PDB file of C-alpha atoms in Angstrom:
ATOM      1  CA  MET A   1     -45.676  71.385  44.617  1.00  0.00           C
ATOM      2  CA  PRO A   2     -47.154  72.918  41.412  1.00  0.00           C
ATOM      3  CA  GLN A   3     -46.622  71.164  38.112  1.00  0.00           C
ATOM      4  CA  SER A   4     -43.913  72.448  35.824  1.00  0.00           C
ATOM      5  CA  PRO A   5     -44.916  73.880  32.424  1.00  0.00           C
ATOM      6  CA  GLU A   6     -43.498  70.730  30.809  1.00  0.00           C
ATOM      7  CA  ALA A   7     -45.814  68.538  32.879  1.00  0.00           C
ATOM      8  CA  GLU A   8     -48.817  70.608  31.814  1.00  0.00           C
ATOM      9  CA  VAL A   9     -47.853  70.418  28.151  1.00  0.00           C
ATOM     10  CA  SER A  10     -47.113  66.708  28.352  1.00  0.00           C
ATOM     11  CA  SER A  11     -50.713  65.912  29.256  1.00  0.00           C
ATOM     12  CA  THR A  12     -52.087  67.898  26.308  1.00  0.00           C
ATOM     13  CA  PHE A  13     -52.925  66.112  23.083  1.00  0.00           C
ATOM     14  CA  TYR A  14     -54.738  66.838  19.844  1.00  0.00           C
ATOM     15  CA  ILE A  15     -57.521  65.097  17.939  1.00  0.00           C
ATOM     16  CA  ALA A  16     -58.042  65.808  14.229  1.00  0.00           C
ATOM     17  CA  GLY A  17     -60.985  64.706  12.134  1.00  0.00           C
ATOM     18  CA  LEU A  18     -63.696  65.639  14.615  1.00  0.00           C
ATOM     19  CA  PRO A  19     -67.105  66.531  13.194  1.00  0.00           C
ATOM     20  CA  VAL A  20     -67.355  70.342  13.111  1.00  0.00           C
ATOM     21  CA  GLN A  21     -70.745  70.112  14.841  1.00  0.00           C
ATOM     22  CA  LEU A  22     -69.157  68.492  17.914  1.00  0.00           C
ATOM     23  CA  THR A  23     -69.366  70.764  20.955  1.00  0.00           C
ATOM     24  CA  GLU A  24     -66.756  71.133  23.686  1.00  0.00           C
ATOM     25  CA  PRO A  25     -69.010  69.370  26.237  1.00  0.00           C
ATOM     26  CA  GLN A  26     -69.413  66.464  23.788  1.00  0.00           C
ATOM     27  CA  LEU A  27     -65.644  66.335  23.276  1.00  0.00           C
ATOM     28  CA  SER A  28     -65.185  66.329  27.048  1.00  0.00           C
ATOM     29  CA  ASP A  29     -67.610  63.393  27.298  1.00  0.00           C
ATOM     30  CA  LEU A  30     -65.702  61.568  24.539  1.00  0.00           C
ATOM     31  CA  VAL A  31     -62.354  61.787  26.352  1.00  0.00           C
ATOM     32  CA  SER A  32     -63.648  61.371  29.917  1.00  0.00           C
ATOM     33  CA  SER A  33     -63.768  57.593  29.479  1.00  0.00           C
ATOM     34  CA  TYR A  34     -59.957  57.650  29.632  1.00  0.00           C
ATOM     35  CA  GLY A  35     -59.410  60.017  32.553  1.00  0.00           C
ATOM     36  CA  LYS A  36     -60.213  63.506  33.809  1.00  0.00           C
ATOM     37  CA  PRO A  37     -60.171  66.248  31.179  1.00  0.00           C
ATOM     38  CA  VAL A  38     -58.754  69.459  32.666  1.00  0.00           C
ATOM     39  CA  SER A  39     -59.273  71.590  29.552  1.00  0.00           C
ATOM     40  CA  VAL A  40     -61.087  70.917  26.273  1.00  0.00           C
ATOM     41  CA  LYS A  41     -61.155  73.246  23.251  1.00  0.00           C
ATOM     42  CA  MET A  42     -62.591  72.791  19.761  1.00  0.00           C
ATOM     43  CA  ILE A  43     -61.224  74.637  16.765  1.00  0.00           C
ATOM     44  CA  ARG A  44     -62.655  74.495  13.283  1.00  0.00           C
ATOM     45  CA  LEU A  45     -60.400  74.941  10.270  1.00  0.00           C
ATOM     46  CA  ARG A  46     -61.567  75.785   6.779  1.00  0.00           C
ATOM     47  CA  VAL A  47     -59.590  73.499   4.455  1.00  0.00           C
ATOM     48  CA  ALA A  48     -61.512  74.378   1.297  1.00  0.00           C
ATOM     49  CA  ALA A  49     -64.155  76.903   0.310  1.00  0.00           C
ATOM     50  CA  ASP A  50     -66.897  74.469   1.270  1.00  0.00           C
ATOM     51  CA  HIS A  51     -65.189  72.191   3.786  1.00  0.00           C
ATOM     52  CA  ARG A  52     -64.254  72.585   7.454  1.00  0.00           C
ATOM     53  CA  VAL A  53     -62.659  70.143   9.882  1.00  0.00           C
ATOM     54  CA  GLY A  54     -62.662  69.984  13.658  1.00  0.00           C
ATOM     55  CA  ILE A  55     -59.577  69.692  15.834  1.00  0.00           C
ATOM     56  CA  GLY A  56     -59.753  69.137  19.570  1.00  0.00           C
ATOM     57  CA  ILE A  57     -57.145  70.352  22.041  1.00  0.00           C
ATOM     58  CA  VAL A  58     -57.414  68.317  25.221  1.00  0.00           C
ATOM     59  CA  GLN A  59     -55.471  68.496  28.463  1.00  0.00           C
ATOM     60  CA  MET A  60     -55.942  65.526  30.767  1.00  0.00           C
ATOM     61  CA  SER A  61     -54.991  65.487  34.450  1.00  0.00           C
ATOM     62  CA  THR A  62     -52.017  63.167  33.807  1.00  0.00           C
ATOM     63  CA  ARG A  63     -49.844  62.141  30.894  1.00  0.00           C
ATOM     64  CA  GLN A  64     -50.929  58.523  31.430  1.00  0.00           C
ATOM     65  CA  GLU A  65     -54.578  59.486  30.937  1.00  0.00           C
ATOM     66  CA  ALA A  66     -53.686  61.447  27.812  1.00  0.00           C
ATOM     67  CA  ASP A  67     -51.691  58.498  26.467  1.00  0.00           C
ATOM     68  CA  ARG A  68     -54.621  56.162  27.160  1.00  0.00           C
ATOM     69  CA  ALA A  69     -56.980  58.528  25.310  1.00  0.00           C
ATOM     70  CA  ILE A  70     -54.645  58.846  22.315  1.00  0.00           C
ATOM     71  CA  HIS A  71     -54.361  55.079  21.945  1.00  0.00           C
ATOM     72  CA  ALA A  72     -58.113  54.577  22.299  1.00  0.00           C
ATOM     73  CA  LEU A  73     -59.207  57.407  19.998  1.00  0.00           C
ATOM     74  CA  ASP A  74     -56.645  57.230  17.191  1.00  0.00           C
ATOM     75  CA  ALA A  75     -58.324  55.735  14.086  1.00  0.00           C
ATOM     76  CA  ARG A  76     -61.666  55.517  15.901  1.00  0.00           C
ATOM     77  CA  LYS A  77     -64.737  56.414  13.847  1.00  0.00           C
ATOM     78  CA  VAL A  78     -67.043  59.066  15.346  1.00  0.00           C
ATOM     79  CA  SER A  79     -70.143  60.223  13.452  1.00  0.00           C
ATOM     80  CA  GLY A  80     -68.676  58.973  10.181  1.00  0.00           C
ATOM     81  CA  HIS A  81     -65.293  60.656  10.752  1.00  0.00           C
ATOM     82  CA  TYR A  82     -62.039  58.823  11.436  1.00  0.00           C
ATOM     83  CA  LEU A  83     -60.071  60.481  14.213  1.00  0.00           C
ATOM     84  CA  TYR A  84     -56.335  61.079  14.396  1.00  0.00           C
ATOM     85  CA  ALA A  85     -55.062  61.564  17.958  1.00  0.00           C
ATOM     86  CA  CYS A  86     -51.493  62.682  18.613  1.00  0.00           C
ATOM     87  CA  TRP A  87     -49.155  64.687  20.859  1.00  0.00           C
ATOM     88  CA  ARG A  88     -48.302  67.428  18.323  1.00  0.00           C
ATOM     89  CA  LEU A  89     -50.624  70.120  16.992  1.00  0.00           C
ATOM     90  CA  GLU A  90     -48.694  70.251  13.716  1.00  0.00           C
ATOM     91  CA  SER A  91     -49.382  66.545  13.136  1.00  0.00           C
ATOM     92  CA  ALA A  92     -53.086  67.014  13.868  1.00  0.00           C
ATOM     93  CA  VAL A  93     -53.378  69.943  11.446  1.00  0.00           C
ATOM     94  CA  THR A  94     -51.507  68.021   8.742  1.00  0.00           C
ATOM     95  CA  ALA A  95     -53.790  65.022   9.253  1.00  0.00           C
ATOM     96  CA  ALA A  96     -56.874  67.233   9.083  1.00  0.00           C
ATOM     97  CA  PHE A  97     -55.804  68.718   5.743  1.00  0.00           C
ATOM     98  CA  THR A  98     -54.596  65.412   4.282  1.00  0.00           C
ATOM     99  CA  ARG A  99     -57.658  63.401   5.228  1.00  0.00           C
ATOM    100  CA  SER A 100     -60.119  66.092   4.204  1.00  0.00           C
ATOM    101  CA  THR A 101     -58.636  66.342   0.718  1.00  0.00           C
ATOM    102  CA  GLY A 102     -58.857  62.586   0.197  1.00  0.00           C
ATOM    103  CA  HIS A 103     -55.140  61.898  -0.082  1.00  0.00           C
ATOM    104  CA  GLU A 104     -55.275  59.369   2.739  1.00  0.00           C
ATOM    105  CA  HIS A 105     -57.817  56.611   3.191  1.00  0.00           C
TER     106      HIS A 105
END
């Protein structure tokens, strides 16, 4: 039986604070320690005239794998950047803007 749209969404999570130089294959490698990534996308947001941040959109094969990845990656330091992993895109974008402007340490 095919998965419902809710099941697909429930295994998707977001990672803010990624280095903008990180590639999608590198992001896939980063999350593959916690399960099987089904889809991996990198977006880069300009938060100031001279500053960009990376946000990853990752769908794992199960919600349990996604949950494991979130718990392992949240607050982890990668290439000098602290990551923020969460279930909601809005939270990831807010974290990217907040952390990049220095309002959160």
